Amino acid sequence: MKDRLEEIFERENLRTPSMFRRIMAYAIDDLLISLLMVVILWDRIEAHASDPEAMIGIINAALLEIVAIRFFYQWIFVTFYGATLGKMLFKMRVVSIDTLDNPALIPSAIRSAIRAAGEILFYIPLAVAFMDSFKQALHDKVAKTVVVSLA
């Protein structure tokens, strides 16, 4: 697979974005999801603002909602736009290795599911990107996608 990626990157004159840009895009996406969750949970948060234990309980009770929103956010944006809002801001795009276009519905869903699971697993699957020459995280490897720089 590495040889194939090298050939594709050379032929198409593609570059991987820096890890700094990937992390910043991730932080933007995480911030957007967090803000959305605050809006969704606002009534419960406001009612228990002075009780830290209740706040932890609210967040724990909403864990499934948070994971679902993260999954759908990634899935919809990557499938239809090739990037999340954070990636768009930092001029990156997720492409299928086979087509060099937006990932299809199923590979994008697989990528999103593994990414959401990775967040629950202390981001360990994301750490794979730091050791990969094409900066592919586990979700990219399984879904046969790669993040490319547009700038």
mmCIF file with all atom_site columns, C-alpha atoms in Angstrom:
data_model
loop_
_atom_site.group_PDB
_atom_site.id
_atom_site.type_symbol
_atom_site.label_atom_id
_atom_site.label_alt_id
_atom_site.label_comp_id
_atom_site.label_asym_id
_atom_site.label_entity_id
_atom_site.label_seq_id
_atom_site.pdbx_PDB_ins_code
_atom_site.Cartn_x
_atom_site.Cartn_y
_atom_site.Cartn_z
_atom_site.occupancy
_atom_site.B_iso_or_equiv
_atom_site.pdbx_formal_charge
_atom_site.auth_seq_id
_atom_site.auth_comp_id
_atom_site.auth_asym_id
_atom_site.auth_atom_id
_atom_site.pdbx_PDB_model_num
ATOM 1   C CA . MET A 1 1   ? 0.000   0.000  0.000   1.00 0.00 ? 1   MET A CA 1
ATOM 2   C CA . LYS A 1 2   ? 2.853   2.399  0.813   1.00 0.00 ? 2   LYS A CA 1
ATOM 3   C CA . ASP A 1 3   ? 4.364   1.978  -2.654  1.00 0.00 ? 3   ASP A CA 1
ATOM 4   C CA . ARG A 1 4   ? 0.981   2.623  -4.225  1.00 0.00 ? 4   ARG A CA 1
ATOM 5   C CA . LEU A 1 5   ? 0.494   5.778  -2.160  1.00 0.00 ? 5   LEU A CA 1
ATOM 6   C CA . GLU A 1 6   ? 3.972   7.006  -3.054  1.00 0.00 ? 6   GLU A CA 1
ATOM 7   C CA . GLU A 1 7   ? 3.201   6.499  -6.744  1.00 0.00 ? 7   GLU A CA 1
ATOM 8   C CA . ILE A 1 8   ? -0.177  8.275  -6.460  1.00 0.00 ? 8   ILE A CA 1
ATOM 9   C CA . PHE A 1 9   ? 1.263   11.208 -4.500  1.00 0.00 ? 9   PHE A CA 1
ATOM 10  C CA . GLU A 1 10  ? 4.093   11.632 -6.992  1.00 0.00 ? 10  GLU A CA 1
ATOM 11  C CA . ARG A 1 11  ? 1.897   11.255 -10.084 1.00 0.00 ? 11  ARG A CA 1
ATOM 12  C CA . GLU A 1 12  ? -0.821  13.625 -8.808  1.00 0.00 ? 12  GLU A CA 1
ATOM 13  C CA . ASN A 1 13  ? 1.599   16.029 -7.099  1.00 0.00 ? 13  ASN A CA 1
ATOM 14  C CA . LEU A 1 14  ? -0.170  15.599 -3.736  1.00 0.00 ? 14  LEU A CA 1
ATOM 15  C CA . ARG A 1 15  ? 1.130   16.517 -0.283  1.00 0.00 ? 15  ARG A CA 1
ATOM 16  C CA . THR A 1 16  ? 0.065   15.559 3.185   1.00 0.00 ? 16  THR A CA 1
ATOM 17  C CA . PRO A 1 17  ? -0.746  18.423 5.533   1.00 0.00 ? 17  PRO A CA 1
ATOM 18  C CA . SER A 1 18  ? 1.452   19.016 8.543   1.00 0.00 ? 18  SER A CA 1
ATOM 19  C CA . MET A 1 19  ? 0.464   17.372 11.810  1.00 0.00 ? 19  MET A CA 1
ATOM 20  C CA . PHE A 1 20  ? 0.002   20.871 13.232  1.00 0.00 ? 20  PHE A CA 1
ATOM 21  C CA . ARG A 1 21  ? -2.704  21.615 10.646  1.00 0.00 ? 21  ARG A CA 1
ATOM 22  C CA . ARG A 1 22  ? -4.343  18.232 11.251  1.00 0.00 ? 22  ARG A CA 1
ATOM 23  C CA . ILE A 1 23  ? -4.395  18.824 15.000  1.00 0.00 ? 23  ILE A CA 1
ATOM 24  C CA . MET A 1 24  ? -5.754  22.356 14.581  1.00 0.00 ? 24  MET A CA 1
ATOM 25  C CA . ALA A 1 25  ? -8.513  21.121 12.253  1.00 0.00 ? 25  ALA A CA 1
ATOM 26  C CA . TYR A 1 26  ? -9.346  18.421 14.771  1.00 0.00 ? 26  TYR A CA 1
ATOM 27  C CA . ALA A 1 27  ? -9.493  21.024 17.552  1.00 0.00 ? 27  ALA A CA 1
ATOM 28  C CA . ILE A 1 28  ? -11.867 23.204 15.498  1.00 0.00 ? 28  ILE A CA 1
ATOM 29  C CA . ASP A 1 29  ? -14.135 20.220 14.815  1.00 0.00 ? 29  ASP A CA 1
ATOM 30  C CA . ASP A 1 30  ? -14.029 19.229 18.475  1.00 0.00 ? 30  ASP A CA 1
ATOM 31  C CA . LEU A 1 31  ? -14.893 22.772 19.529  1.00 0.00 ? 31  LEU A CA 1
ATOM 32  C CA . LEU A 1 32  ? -17.854 22.889 17.126  1.00 0.00 ? 32  LEU A CA 1
ATOM 33  C CA . ILE A 1 33  ? -19.208 19.570 18.407  1.00 0.00 ? 33  ILE A CA 1
ATOM 34  C CA . SER A 1 34  ? -18.709 20.736 22.006  1.00 0.00 ? 34  SER A CA 1
ATOM 35  C CA . LEU A 1 35  ? -20.602 23.963 21.336  1.00 0.00 ? 35  LEU A CA 1
ATOM 36  C CA . LEU A 1 36  ? -23.414 22.004 19.706  1.00 0.00 ? 36  LEU A CA 1
ATOM 37  C CA . MET A 1 37  ? -23.586 19.707 22.734  1.00 0.00 ? 37  MET A CA 1
ATOM 38  C CA . VAL A 1 38  ? -23.743 22.707 25.081  1.00 0.00 ? 38  VAL A CA 1
ATOM 39  C CA . VAL A 1 39  ? -26.710 24.028 23.079  1.00 0.00 ? 39  VAL A CA 1
ATOM 40  C CA . ILE A 1 40  ? -28.435 20.620 23.156  1.00 0.00 ? 40  ILE A CA 1
ATOM 41  C CA . LEU A 1 41  ? -27.794 20.100 26.883  1.00 0.00 ? 41  LEU A CA 1
ATOM 42  C CA . TRP A 1 42  ? -28.190 23.750 27.964  1.00 0.00 ? 42  TRP A CA 1
ATOM 43  C CA . ASP A 1 43  ? -31.350 23.264 30.052  1.00 0.00 ? 43  ASP A CA 1
ATOM 44  C CA . ARG A 1 44  ? -29.749 20.444 32.041  1.00 0.00 ? 44  ARG A CA 1
ATOM 45  C CA . ILE A 1 45  ? -26.444 22.317 32.374  1.00 0.00 ? 45  ILE A CA 1
ATOM 46  C CA . GLU A 1 46  ? -28.128 25.515 33.554  1.00 0.00 ? 46  GLU A CA 1
ATOM 47  C CA . ALA A 1 47  ? -30.226 23.656 36.120  1.00 0.00 ? 47  ALA A CA 1
ATOM 48  C CA . HIS A 1 48  ? -27.142 22.014 37.687  1.00 0.00 ? 48  HIS A CA 1
ATOM 49  C CA . ALA A 1 49  ? -24.434 24.633 37.067  1.00 0.00 ? 49  ALA A CA 1
ATOM 50  C CA . SER A 1 50  ? -23.348 24.767 40.707  1.00 0.00 ? 50  SER A CA 1
ATOM 51  C CA . ASP A 1 51  ? -23.128 20.986 41.177  1.00 0.00 ? 51  ASP A CA 1
ATOM 52  C CA . PRO A 1 52  ? -19.955 19.487 39.607  1.00 0.00 ? 52  PRO A CA 1
ATOM 53  C CA . GLU A 1 53  ? -21.088 15.913 40.237  1.00 0.00 ? 53  GLU A CA 1
ATOM 54  C CA . ALA A 1 54  ? -24.376 16.555 38.472  1.00 0.00 ? 54  ALA A CA 1
ATOM 55  C CA . MET A 1 55  ? -22.481 18.082 35.532  1.00 0.00 ? 55  MET A CA 1
ATOM 56  C CA . ILE A 1 56  ? -20.359 14.945 35.228  1.00 0.00 ? 56  ILE A CA 1
ATOM 57  C CA . GLY A 1 57  ? -23.545 12.892 35.333  1.00 0.00 ? 57  GLY A CA 1
ATOM 58  C CA . ILE A 1 58  ? -25.089 15.000 32.559  1.00 0.00 ? 58  ILE A CA 1
ATOM 59  C CA . ILE A 1 59  ? -22.051 14.502 30.341  1.00 0.00 ? 59  ILE A CA 1
ATOM 60  C CA . ASN A 1 60  ? -21.891 10.769 31.082  1.00 0.00 ? 60  ASN A CA 1
ATOM 61  C CA . ALA A 1 61  ? -25.596 10.396 30.333  1.00 0.00 ? 61  ALA A CA 1
ATOM 62  C CA . ALA A 1 62  ? -25.106 12.203 27.014  1.00 0.00 ? 62  ALA A CA 1
ATOM 63  C CA . LEU A 1 63  ? -22.097 10.118 25.926  1.00 0.00 ? 63  LEU A CA 1
ATOM 64  C CA . LEU A 1 64  ? -24.061 8.133  23.348  1.00 0.00 ? 64  LEU A CA 1
ATOM 65  C CA . GLU A 1 65  ? -25.484 11.372 21.902  1.00 0.00 ? 65  GLU A CA 1
ATOM 66  C CA . ILE A 1 66  ? -21.999 12.890 21.722  1.00 0.00 ? 66  ILE A CA 1
ATOM 67  C CA . VAL A 1 67  ? -20.552 9.857  19.939  1.00 0.00 ? 67  VAL A CA 1
ATOM 68  C CA . ALA A 1 68  ? -23.514 9.767  17.520  1.00 0.00 ? 68  ALA A CA 1
ATOM 69  C CA . ILE A 1 69  ? -23.184 13.459 16.671  1.00 0.00 ? 69  ILE A CA 1
ATOM 70  C CA . ARG A 1 70  ? -19.434 13.070 16.127  1.00 0.00 ? 70  ARG A CA 1
ATOM 71  C CA . PHE A 1 71  ? -20.050 10.069 13.863  1.00 0.00 ? 71  PHE A CA 1
ATOM 72  C CA . PHE A 1 72  ? -22.719 11.783 11.755  1.00 0.00 ? 72  PHE A CA 1
ATOM 73  C CA . TYR A 1 73  ? -20.763 15.047 11.547  1.00 0.00 ? 73  TYR A CA 1
ATOM 74  C CA . GLN A 1 74  ? -17.709 13.226 10.184  1.00 0.00 ? 74  GLN A CA 1
ATOM 75  C CA . TRP A 1 75  ? -19.721 10.920 7.946   1.00 0.00 ? 75  TRP A CA 1
ATOM 76  C CA . ILE A 1 76  ? -21.878 13.588 6.303   1.00 0.00 ? 76  ILE A CA 1
ATOM 77  C CA . PHE A 1 77  ? -19.162 16.189 5.813   1.00 0.00 ? 77  PHE A CA 1
ATOM 78  C CA . VAL A 1 78  ? -16.491 13.773 4.541   1.00 0.00 ? 78  VAL A CA 1
ATOM 79  C CA . THR A 1 79  ? -18.927 11.982 2.228   1.00 0.00 ? 79  THR A CA 1
ATOM 80  C CA . PHE A 1 80  ? -20.463 15.084 0.659   1.00 0.00 ? 80  PHE A CA 1
ATOM 81  C CA . TYR A 1 81  ? -17.725 17.705 0.988   1.00 0.00 ? 81  TYR A CA 1
ATOM 82  C CA . GLY A 1 82  ? -14.549 15.665 1.370   1.00 0.00 ? 82  GLY A CA 1
ATOM 83  C CA . ALA A 1 83  ? -13.735 17.543 4.571   1.00 0.00 ? 83  ALA A CA 1
ATOM 84  C CA . THR A 1 84  ? -15.106 18.664 7.893   1.00 0.00 ? 84  THR A CA 1
ATOM 85  C CA . LEU A 1 85  ? -15.364 22.357 8.695   1.00 0.00 ? 85  LEU A CA 1
ATOM 86  C CA . GLY A 1 86  ? -12.013 22.212 10.497  1.00 0.00 ? 86  GLY A CA 1
ATOM 87  C CA . LYS A 1 87  ? -10.331 20.581 7.509   1.00 0.00 ? 87  LYS A CA 1
ATOM 88  C CA . MET A 1 88  ? -11.917 23.127 5.163   1.00 0.00 ? 88  MET A CA 1
ATOM 89  C CA . LEU A 1 89  ? -10.597 25.971 7.293   1.00 0.00 ? 89  LEU A CA 1
ATOM 90  C CA . PHE A 1 90  ? -7.086  24.512 7.189   1.00 0.00 ? 90  PHE A CA 1
ATOM 91  C CA . LYS A 1 91  ? -7.298  23.659 3.473   1.00 0.00 ? 91  LYS A CA 1
ATOM 92  C CA . MET A 1 92  ? -7.304  19.871 3.673   1.00 0.00 ? 92  MET A CA 1
ATOM 93  C CA . ARG A 1 93  ? -9.397  17.181 2.099   1.00 0.00 ? 93  ARG A CA 1
ATOM 94  C CA . VAL A 1 94  ? -10.059 13.491 2.707   1.00 0.00 ? 94  VAL A CA 1
ATOM 95  C CA . VAL A 1 95  ? -9.824  11.443 -0.480  1.00 0.00 ? 95  VAL A CA 1
ATOM 96  C CA . SER A 1 96  ? -10.308 7.822  -1.353  1.00 0.00 ? 96  SER A CA 1
ATOM 97  C CA . ILE A 1 97  ? -7.033  6.200  -2.347  1.00 0.00 ? 97  ILE A CA 1
ATOM 98  C CA . ASP A 1 98  ? -8.841  4.395  -5.176  1.00 0.00 ? 98  ASP A CA 1
ATOM 99  C CA . THR A 1 99  ? -10.616 7.384  -6.755  1.00 0.00 ? 99  THR A CA 1
ATOM 100 C CA . LEU A 1 100 ? -8.848  10.486 -5.362  1.00 0.00 ? 100 LEU A CA 1
ATOM 101 C CA . ASP A 1 101 ? -12.350 11.854 -4.795  1.00 0.00 ? 101 ASP A CA 1
ATOM 102 C CA . ASN A 1 102 ? -14.593 12.074 -1.734  1.00 0.00 ? 102 ASN A CA 1
ATOM 103 C CA . PRO A 1 103 ? -14.894 8.695  -0.052  1.00 0.00 ? 103 PRO A CA 1
ATOM 104 C CA . ALA A 1 104 ? -18.091 6.822  -0.908  1.00 0.00 ? 104 ALA A CA 1
ATOM 105 C CA . LEU A 1 105 ? -20.869 6.395  1.651   1.00 0.00 ? 105 LEU A CA 1
ATOM 106 C CA . ILE A 1 106 ? -19.714 3.062  3.130   1.00 0.00 ? 106 ILE A CA 1
ATOM 107 C CA . PRO A 1 107 ? -15.961 3.779  3.377   1.00 0.00 ? 107 PRO A CA 1
ATOM 108 C CA . SER A 1 108 ? -16.794 7.171  4.851   1.00 0.00 ? 108 SER A CA 1
ATOM 109 C CA . ALA A 1 109 ? -19.097 5.531  7.420   1.00 0.00 ? 109 ALA A CA 1
ATOM 110 C CA . ILE A 1 110 ? -16.367 3.024  8.317   1.00 0.00 ? 110 ILE A CA 1
ATOM 111 C CA . ARG A 1 111 ? -13.850 5.857  8.664   1.00 0.00 ? 111 ARG A CA 1
ATOM 112 C CA . SER A 1 112 ? -16.231 7.843  10.864  1.00 0.00 ? 112 SER A CA 1
ATOM 113 C CA . ALA A 1 113 ? -17.102 4.866  13.059  1.00 0.00 ? 113 ALA A CA 1
ATOM 114 C CA . ILE A 1 114 ? -13.461 3.968  13.676  1.00 0.00 ? 114 ILE A CA 1
ATOM 115 C CA . ARG A 1 115 ? -12.632 7.601  14.340  1.00 0.00 ? 115 ARG A CA 1
ATOM 116 C CA . ALA A 1 116 ? -15.484 7.915  16.875  1.00 0.00 ? 116 ALA A CA 1
ATOM 117 C CA . ALA A 1 117 ? -14.364 4.685  18.552  1.00 0.00 ? 117 ALA A CA 1
ATOM 118 C CA . GLY A 1 118 ? -10.806 6.013  18.606  1.00 0.00 ? 118 GLY A CA 1
ATOM 119 C CA . GLU A 1 119 ? -11.908 9.024  20.593  1.00 0.00 ? 119 GLU A CA 1
ATOM 120 C CA . ILE A 1 120 ? -13.446 6.723  23.201  1.00 0.00 ? 120 ILE A CA 1
ATOM 121 C CA . LEU A 1 121 ? -10.223 4.666  23.245  1.00 0.00 ? 121 LEU A CA 1
ATOM 122 C CA . PHE A 1 122 ? -8.101  7.620  24.382  1.00 0.00 ? 122 PHE A CA 1
ATOM 123 C CA . TYR A 1 123 ? -7.190  8.604  20.805  1.00 0.00 ? 123 TYR A CA 1
ATOM 124 C CA . ILE A 1 124 ? -4.800  5.661  20.447  1.00 0.00 ? 124 ILE A CA 1
ATOM 125 C CA . PRO A 1 125 ? -5.977  4.878  16.863  1.00 0.00 ? 125 PRO A CA 1
ATOM 126 C CA . LEU A 1 126 ? -5.248  8.507  15.939  1.00 0.00 ? 126 LEU A CA 1
ATOM 127 C CA . ALA A 1 127 ? -1.671  8.150  17.186  1.00 0.00 ? 127 ALA A CA 1
ATOM 128 C CA . VAL A 1 128 ? -0.946  5.852  14.237  1.00 0.00 ? 128 VAL A CA 1
ATOM 129 C CA . ALA A 1 129 ? -0.801  8.995  12.040  1.00 0.00 ? 129 ALA A CA 1
ATOM 130 C CA . PHE A 1 130 ? 2.294   10.202 13.897  1.00 0.00 ? 130 PHE A CA 1
ATOM 131 C CA . MET A 1 131 ? 4.179   7.060  12.853  1.00 0.00 ? 131 MET A CA 1
ATOM 132 C CA . ASP A 1 132 ? 2.990   6.904  9.253   1.00 0.00 ? 132 ASP A CA 1
ATOM 133 C CA . SER A 1 133 ? 4.811   8.591  6.371   1.00 0.00 ? 133 SER A CA 1
ATOM 134 C CA . PHE A 1 134 ? 1.454   9.605  4.816   1.00 0.00 ? 134 PHE A CA 1
ATOM 135 C CA . LYS A 1 135 ? 0.015   10.563 8.223   1.00 0.00 ? 135 LYS A CA 1
ATOM 136 C CA . GLN A 1 136 ? -2.790  8.043  7.912   1.00 0.00 ? 136 GLN A CA 1
ATOM 137 C CA . ALA A 1 137 ? -4.567  7.336  11.174  1.00 0.00 ? 137 ALA A CA 1
ATOM 138 C CA . LEU A 1 138 ? -6.115  3.905  11.731  1.00 0.00 ? 138 LEU A CA 1
ATOM 139 C CA . HIS A 1 139 ? -9.492  5.110  10.413  1.00 0.00 ? 139 HIS A CA 1
ATOM 140 C CA . ASP A 1 140 ? -7.810  6.263  7.181   1.00 0.00 ? 140 ASP A CA 1
ATOM 141 C CA . LYS A 1 141 ? -5.962  2.986  6.710   1.00 0.00 ? 141 LYS A CA 1
ATOM 142 C CA . VAL A 1 142 ? -9.081  0.850  7.199   1.00 0.00 ? 142 VAL A CA 1
ATOM 143 C CA . ALA A 1 143 ? -11.284 3.059  4.992   1.00 0.00 ? 143 ALA A CA 1
ATOM 144 C CA . LYS A 1 144 ? -8.518  3.382  2.351   1.00 0.00 ? 144 LYS A CA 1
ATOM 145 C CA . THR A 1 145 ? -8.471  7.169  2.568   1.00 0.00 ? 145 THR A CA 1
ATOM 146 C CA . VAL A 1 146 ? -5.777  9.784  2.988   1.00 0.00 ? 146 VAL A CA 1
ATOM 147 C CA . VAL A 1 147 ? -5.873  13.440 4.020   1.00 0.00 ? 147 VAL A CA 1
ATOM 148 C CA . VAL A 1 148 ? -4.265  15.724 1.450   1.00 0.00 ? 148 VAL A CA 1
ATOM 149 C CA . SER A 1 149 ? -3.276  19.368 1.564   1.00 0.00 ? 149 SER A CA 1
ATOM 150 C CA . LEU A 1 150 ? -5.026  21.823 -0.731  1.00 0.00 ? 150 LEU A CA 1
ATOM 151 C CA . ALA A 1 151 ? -2.631  24.672 0.031   1.00 0.00 ? 151 ALA A CA 1
#
